[in-house]
Amino acid sequence: EDGKIVLVAKASAITLYQRSLLLEELIAVKYQFNIDGTYSEEYIATHAGLLVWMEADIAEGKQYVKGTETYALEGLTKNGNVYTATAKGVAAKNMGDKMYARGYIINEAGEYEYTEIIDFNPKTYAELVLGRNEEVYTKLHPLMVAMLNYGAAAQTYFGYKTDALMNANLTAEQQALVSFNAGQIEGLETDTSKFQFTADITLDKLTHPLVLENNVWLKYKFKLDSAVTNAAELKLVYWSESQYNAVDVLTLANASGSSALEVNGGYYTAVIEGIAAKNMGETYYACVYAKYADGSEHYSAVDVFSIHYYCNAIISGNYDANLQALCEWMVAYSAAAKSYFNK
């Protein structure tokens, strides 16, 4: 917008090549840059990066230079003849928020050289794609419509910028491309025969308060016996459905990941962060692992849960209508992502 961008008037060794949206994993903006060939790949890895300003840090007359950013990503990754960086994932309700970025390189004199300021966010990308009619873009149209409706549903549920819903510009024809139906909900896989640990830890009052306001996280909340909480090592270990299907027996070595436990008010919590849209229907298998000071290892029984399972309970239950709408569009969005990526 006029008056909001202050450029440093100087020729730069780094220039924008392309910006796009990373869709297969988290919703995130991806930037690609051309860099002067006088700089080696090794030099660029330690002297170049990406600066990002989110809406709260964008102001009229501001100098968008190093030290004023919301966050910085140090180092660029070479991909063919260009260098890339991917901004942090954006929560559904924030996909229409103002977002600025600049690539930078520190020259041999120690000075920062910048690209132009890039004004771009997921909503902008979606609307650009929906405005194109070539086949490569029309294949993306259902996913873009679902993404904008998911974002608008999140705005409505959280009461965020409800006077500027990100799906406001969708036409009736575009809206007709995708909708929620119960057949999109993937069932929970309940076979746990590959979990062969001896379960001797009890998870008391286990609940799954799904984190929706940020990137979608599976969250586990429970109480533990004091003997367990004094363990030398304590964490949540989990396996995705695709990983579960790929192995014969679950082991710590073949786990998809682990999460540290946090304690608050006597309850322990752990999260599985940043589940991609195409994987929201997957079942996750999780257990608490404890290693005592004597070296002995202990496990809770395996728990099975999924985002779709949560959404189905909300949609079919007596819950707030806006939360139900958010869950419906979350399912529809994940189904569109899975269809597009042929998962």
XYZ file of N, CA, C and O in Angstrom, residues 239-315:
308
model
N 3.509 -42.344 16.266
C 3.673 -42.898 14.924
C 2.458 -42.470 14.092
O 1.315 -42.590 14.526
N 2.696 -41.965 12.892
C 1.594 -41.648 11.981
C 1.029 -42.942 11.408
O 1.661 -44.006 11.484
N -0.145 -42.851 10.842
C -0.775 -44.034 10.247
C 0.082 -44.617 9.134
O 0.245 -45.838 9.033
N 0.665 -43.747 8.298
C 1.495 -44.250 7.203
C 2.736 -44.945 7.751
O 3.160 -45.979 7.213
N 3.302 -44.432 8.837
C 4.453 -45.087 9.452
C 4.040 -46.401 10.111
O 4.756 -47.406 10.013
N 2.904 -46.401 10.763
C 2.392 -47.626 11.388
C 2.246 -48.737 10.354
O 2.609 -49.892 10.584
N 1.720 -48.377 9.191
C 1.495 -49.374 8.135
C 2.795 -49.847 7.493
O 2.833 -50.907 6.879
N 3.859 -49.058 7.647
C 5.117 -49.372 6.963
C 6.027 -50.297 7.771
O 7.009 -50.809 7.229
N 5.727 -50.513 9.051
C 6.611 -51.315 9.904
C 5.881 -52.544 10.425
O 4.646 -52.591 10.429
N 6.656 -53.518 10.875
C 6.062 -54.744 11.431
C 5.744 -54.598 12.907
O 4.732 -55.106 13.392
N 6.639 -53.919 13.627
C 6.478 -53.716 15.070
C 6.902 -52.287 15.396
O 7.906 -51.788 14.862
N 6.171 -51.618 16.270
C 6.543 -50.267 16.658
C 7.734 -50.300 17.614
O 7.749 -51.079 18.569
N 8.706 -49.447 17.330
C 9.865 -49.296 18.204
C 10.147 -47.807 18.370
O 9.655 -46.974 17.590
N 10.947 -47.460 19.353
C 11.327 -46.060 19.496
C 12.082 -45.572 18.269
O 11.945 -44.422 17.843
N 12.877 -46.459 17.683
C 13.704 -46.080 16.537
C 12.873 -45.751 15.303
O 13.279 -44.933 14.478
N 11.698 -46.396 15.142
C 10.905 -46.133 13.939
C 9.726 -45.194 14.204
O 8.827 -45.056 13.369
N 9.719 -44.530 15.350
C 8.660 -43.561 15.647
C 8.722 -42.384 14.679
O 9.794 -42.001 14.212
N 7.576 -41.810 14.381
C 7.527 -40.627 13.513
C 8.108 -39.413 14.201
O 8.640 -38.509 13.553
N 8.022 -39.392 15.520
C 8.553 -38.256 16.259
C 8.251 -38.371 17.732
O 7.654 -39.350 18.196
N 8.655 -37.357 18.477
C 8.378 -37.319 19.911
C 8.131 -35.873 20.312
O 8.488 -34.933 19.590
N 7.518 -35.693 21.462
C 7.187 -34.358 21.944
C 7.456 -34.282 23.436
O 7.100 -35.198 24.186
N 8.079 -33.209 23.860
C 8.337 -33.006 25.285
C 7.017 -32.780 26.019
O 6.047 -32.259 25.455
N 6.980 -33.165 27.283
C 5.789 -32.954 28.104
C 5.926 -31.638 28.868
O 6.994 -31.290 29.354
N 4.829 -30.906 28.948
C 4.778 -29.698 29.758
C 3.743 -29.901 30.855
O 2.747 -30.600 30.649
N 3.970 -29.322 31.996
C 3.039 -29.491 33.121
C 2.409 -28.149 33.463
O 3.063 -27.108 33.460
N 1.111 -28.172 33.722
C 0.365 -26.963 34.060
C -0.849 -27.371 34.889
O -1.708 -28.108 34.419
N -0.880 -26.900 36.138
C -2.020 -27.202 36.994
C -2.184 -28.673 37.299
O -3.316 -29.145 37.464
N -1.082 -29.395 37.360
C -1.149 -30.810 37.682
C -1.364 -31.718 36.485
O -1.288 -32.944 36.601
N -1.645 -31.130 35.315
C -1.837 -31.904 34.095
C -0.595 -31.806 33.216
O 0.044 -30.758 33.136
N -0.300 -32.894 32.535
C 0.775 -32.912 31.556
C 0.170 -32.783 30.164
O -0.907 -33.344 29.877
N 0.830 -32.035 29.305
C 0.366 -31.901 27.929
C 1.521 -32.139 26.966
O 2.684 -31.904 27.293
N 1.181 -32.606 25.795
C 2.137 -32.778 24.703
C 1.384 -32.585 23.407
O 0.169 -32.809 23.341
N 2.083 -32.146 22.375
C 1.416 -31.898 21.095
C 2.163 -32.569 19.948
O 3.375 -32.756 20.000
N 1.397 -32.947 18.945
C 1.952 -33.331 17.647
C 1.690 -32.138 16.744
O 0.545 -31.820 16.427
N 2.743 -31.450 16.367
C 2.610 -30.154 15.719
C 2.485 -30.252 14.194
O 2.975 -31.185 13.577
N 1.827 -29.228 13.648
C 1.880 -28.962 12.220
C 1.503 -30.119 11.315
O 2.266 -30.504 10.435
N 0.321 -30.686 11.515
C -0.114 -31.789 10.656
C -0.615 -31.222 9.332
O -1.478 -30.347 9.303
N -0.061 -31.697 8.239
C -0.417 -31.190 6.911
C -1.872 -31.500 6.589
O -2.431 -32.501 7.055
N -2.483 -30.650 5.765
C -3.893 -30.817 5.416
C -4.183 -32.207 4.855
O -5.167 -32.845 5.228
N -3.320 -32.699 3.983
C -3.564 -33.997 3.342
C -3.515 -35.146 4.342
O -3.988 -36.247 4.047
N -2.931 -34.901 5.538
C -2.780 -35.955 6.546
C -3.762 -35.826 7.704
O -3.660 -36.579 8.677
N -4.710 -34.910 7.618
C -5.621 -34.695 8.740
C -6.516 -35.901 9.023
O -7.041 -36.034 10.126
N -6.708 -36.764 8.037
C -7.515 -37.958 8.262
C -6.730 -39.123 8.833
O -7.314 -40.153 9.202
N -5.408 -38.988 8.906
C -4.581 -40.093 9.397
C -4.747 -40.305 10.894
O -4.837 -39.357 11.663
N -4.746 -41.580 11.289
C -4.720 -41.926 12.704
C -3.297 -41.771 13.226
O -2.338 -42.127 12.543
N -3.174 -41.228 14.432
C -1.879 -41.139 15.097
C -1.884 -42.043 16.322
O -2.845 -42.060 17.094
N -0.820 -42.814 16.450
C -0.637 -43.757 17.554
C 0.380 -43.126 18.506
O 1.492 -42.765 18.088
N 0.021 -42.982 19.772
C 0.905 -42.279 20.695
C 0.943 -42.968 22.055
O -0.045 -43.565 22.499
N 2.090 -42.857 22.711
C 2.226 -43.355 24.080
C 3.222 -42.485 24.828
O 4.035 -41.780 24.210
N 3.144 -42.517 26.145
C 4.137 -41.832 26.975
C 5.275 -42.799 27.252
O 5.049 -43.969 27.590
N 6.492 -42.315 27.081
C 7.698 -43.103 27.338
C 8.449 -42.491 28.509
O 8.614 -41.260 28.573
N 8.875 -43.330 29.446
C 9.653 -42.860 30.594
C 10.877 -43.745 30.772
O 10.781 -44.974 30.679
N 12.004 -43.110 31.006
C 13.232 -43.834 31.330
C 13.671 -43.408 32.713
O 13.913 -42.227 32.970
N 13.753 -44.377 33.606
C 14.088 -44.077 34.990
C 15.601 -43.989 35.178
O 16.387 -44.375 34.311
N 15.995 -43.489 36.357
C 17.420 -43.316 36.653
C 18.171 -44.643 36.617
O 19.377 -44.674 36.327
N 17.479 -45.751 36.905
C 18.134 -47.059 36.881
C 18.256 -47.633 35.473
O 18.735 -48.753 35.288
N 17.808 -46.880 34.463
C 17.908 -47.329 33.080
C 16.696 -48.081 32.574
O 16.613 -48.388 31.378
N 15.754 -48.399 33.449
C 14.562 -49.136 33.015
C 13.644 -48.246 32.189
O 13.556 -47.041 32.422
N 12.965 -48.852 31.218
C 12.083 -48.126 30.300
C 10.639 -48.531 30.540
O 10.345 -49.710 30.752
N 9.745 -47.551 30.469
C 8.346 -47.791 30.774
C 7.464 -47.072 29.748
O 7.852 -46.025 29.212
N 6.279 -47.616 29.518
C 5.389 -47.098 28.479
C 3.952 -47.075 28.984
O 3.554 -47.913 29.802
N 3.175 -46.126 28.461
C 1.725 -46.175 28.653
C 1.138 -47.034 27.541
O 1.825 -47.373 26.567
N -0.125 -47.387 27.675
C -0.820 -48.050 26.572
C -0.889 -47.080 25.393
O -0.855 -45.863 25.562
N -0.976 -47.624 24.189
C -1.031 -46.774 23.010
C -2.416 -46.128 22.898
O -3.445 -46.750 23.204
N -2.433 -44.864 22.499
C -3.670 -44.122 22.276
C -3.805 -43.861 20.787
O -2.823 -43.546 20.112
N -5.002 -44.018 20.249
C -5.242 -43.732 18.827
C -6.195 -42.555 18.711
O -7.201 -42.469 19.413
N -5.857 -41.615 17.816
C -6.674 -40.415 17.665
C -6.375 -39.797 16.315
O -5.321 -40.042 15.718
N -7.286 -38.981 15.811
C -7.060 -38.274 14.548
C -7.854 -36.978 14.538
O -8.821 -36.811 15.304
N -7.466 -36.073 13.674
C -8.183 -34.813 13.526
C -9.588 -35.059 12.991
O -10.566 -34.457 13.456
N -9.725 -35.953 12.036
C -11.056 -36.256 11.507
C -11.960 -36.856 12.575
O -13.167 -36.580 12.605
N -11.389 -37.672 13.447
C -12.180 -38.266 14.531
C -12.719 -37.161 15.440
O -13.891 -37.170 15.830
N -11.869 -36.200 15.760
C -12.291 -35.051 16.554
C -13.380 -34.281 15.821
O -14.423 -33.935 16.399
N -13.134 -33.982 14.540
C -14.103 -33.202 13.758
C -15.451 -33.904 13.674
O -16.505 -33.262 13.782
N -15.429 -35.219 13.496
C -16.678 -35.980 13.398
C -17.478 -35.868 14.693
O -18.711 -35.723 14.668
N -16.782 -35.924 15.837
C -17.469 -35.801 17.123
C -18.115 -34.424 17.264
O -19.239 -34.295 17.772
N -17.418 -33.381 16.793
C -17.968 -32.025 16.865
C -19.147 -31.866 15.912
O -20.211 -31.353 16.280
N -18.962 -32.306 14.679
C -19.993 -32.128 13.650
C -21.279 -32.870 14.012
O -22.390 -32.363 13.785
